[in-house]
Amino acid sequence: MYLYRLSQTPHPHYFSHGVEVDMLEQLAPSFPLPMRVVVSNIWLFFPLVGWIMADSSETAAIIRTTTAVTIFRSGIKANVIPGYAEAIVNHRVHPLETFED
């Protein structure tokens, strides 16, 4: 249950507070025309771009702290509830947050 809640409650995103805006502005000339217009005018479209980046697992790590269960161990037999379970969770902390946050 805890691992499910952990995966369903992502950390807040910090789009437009870090270096990702500079990165997108530098990459803008290589984007197709519609996206180039959006990224070149990030001051106008930053809520939209932030929402798009937060919704994608590939770009979420750029704008927020991410969490991933990398190893999960429990039980050795089928159809038997294990008495012990262990999970290793990887937190990639965004530079604007601390581990304590």
Coordinates of C-alpha atoms in Angstrom, one line a residue:
M1 CA 0.0 0.0 0.0
Y2 CA 2.8 2.4 0.9
L3 CA 4.6 1.8 -2.4
Y4 CA 1.4 2.5 -4.4
R5 CA 0.8 5.8 -2.5
L6 CA 4.4 6.7 -3.1
S7 CA 4.0 6.2 -6.9
Q8 CA 0.7 8.0 -7.0
T9 CA 1.8 11.2 -5.2
P10 CA 4.6 12.8 -7.2
H11 CA 6.6 15.7 -5.8
P12 CA 5.8 19.2 -7.0
H13 CA 7.5 20.4 -10.1
Y14 CA 9.8 23.4 -10.3
F15 CA 9.6 24.2 -13.9
S16 CA 10.8 27.8 -14.6
H17 CA 12.8 27.8 -11.4
G18 CA 15.9 26.0 -12.6
V19 CA 18.1 25.6 -15.7
E20 CA 15.5 23.8 -17.8
V21 CA 14.2 27.0 -19.3
D22 CA 17.7 27.9 -20.5
M23 CA 18.1 24.4 -21.9
L24 CA 14.9 24.6 -23.8
E25 CA 15.7 28.0 -25.2
Q26 CA 19.0 26.7 -26.5
L27 CA 17.3 23.7 -28.1
A28 CA 14.4 25.7 -29.6
P29 CA 16.0 26.1 -33.1
S30 CA 16.1 22.3 -33.5
F31 CA 12.4 21.7 -32.7
P32 CA 9.7 21.5 -35.3
L33 CA 7.9 24.8 -36.0
P34 CA 4.9 24.5 -33.6
M35 CA 7.1 23.5 -30.7
R36 CA 9.7 26.1 -31.6
V37 CA 7.1 28.8 -31.3
V38 CA 6.1 27.5 -27.8
V39 CA 9.6 27.1 -26.5
S40 CA 10.8 30.4 -28.0
N41 CA 8.0 32.1 -26.0
I42 CA 8.4 30.2 -22.8
W43 CA 7.5 33.3 -20.8
L44 CA 4.0 33.0 -22.2
F45 CA 3.6 29.2 -22.4
F46 CA 5.5 28.1 -19.2
P47 CA 2.3 26.7 -17.5
L48 CA 1.6 24.5 -20.6
V49 CA 5.2 23.4 -21.0
G50 CA 5.5 22.7 -17.3
W51 CA 2.4 20.6 -17.4
I52 CA 3.6 18.6 -20.4
M53 CA 7.0 18.0 -18.9
A54 CA 5.5 16.9 -15.5
D55 CA 3.1 14.5 -17.3
S56 CA 5.9 12.6 -19.1
S57 CA 8.1 10.2 -17.2
E58 CA 11.0 11.0 -19.5
T59 CA 11.0 14.7 -18.7
A60 CA 9.7 14.7 -15.1
A61 CA 13.2 14.1 -13.7
I62 CA 14.3 17.4 -15.1
I63 CA 11.7 19.4 -13.2
R64 CA 11.0 17.5 -10.0
T65 CA 12.3 14.9 -7.5
T66 CA 11.5 11.5 -8.9
T67 CA 10.9 8.2 -7.1
A68 CA 11.3 4.7 -8.5
V69 CA 11.1 1.3 -6.9
T70 CA 14.2 -0.4 -8.2
I71 CA 14.2 -3.7 -6.3
F72 CA 11.3 -5.5 -4.6
R73 CA 11.8 -8.8 -2.8
S74 CA 9.2 -11.0 -1.1
G75 CA 8.1 -14.6 -0.9
I76 CA 9.5 -17.6 -2.7
K77 CA 6.3 -19.7 -3.4
A78 CA 3.2 -19.1 -5.5
N79 CA -0.1 -18.7 -3.7
V80 CA 1.5 -18.1 -0.3
I81 CA 1.4 -14.7 1.5
P82 CA 5.0 -13.9 2.4
G83 CA 5.9 -13.0 6.0
Y84 CA 8.5 -10.5 4.9
A85 CA 8.9 -8.0 2.0
E86 CA 11.6 -5.5 1.2
A87 CA 11.8 -2.7 -1.3
I88 CA 14.6 -0.5 -2.4
V89 CA 13.4 3.0 -3.5
N90 CA 15.5 5.4 -5.5
H91 CA 14.9 9.1 -4.9
R92 CA 16.5 11.5 -7.4
V93 CA 16.3 14.8 -5.6
H94 CA 15.8 17.9 -7.6
P95 CA 18.6 20.5 -7.0
L96 CA 16.1 23.0 -5.5
E97 CA 15.1 20.5 -2.8
T98 CA 17.0 18.9 0.0
F99 CA 16.8 15.2 1.0
E100 CA 14.9 16.2 4.2
D101 CA 12.1 17.8 2.1

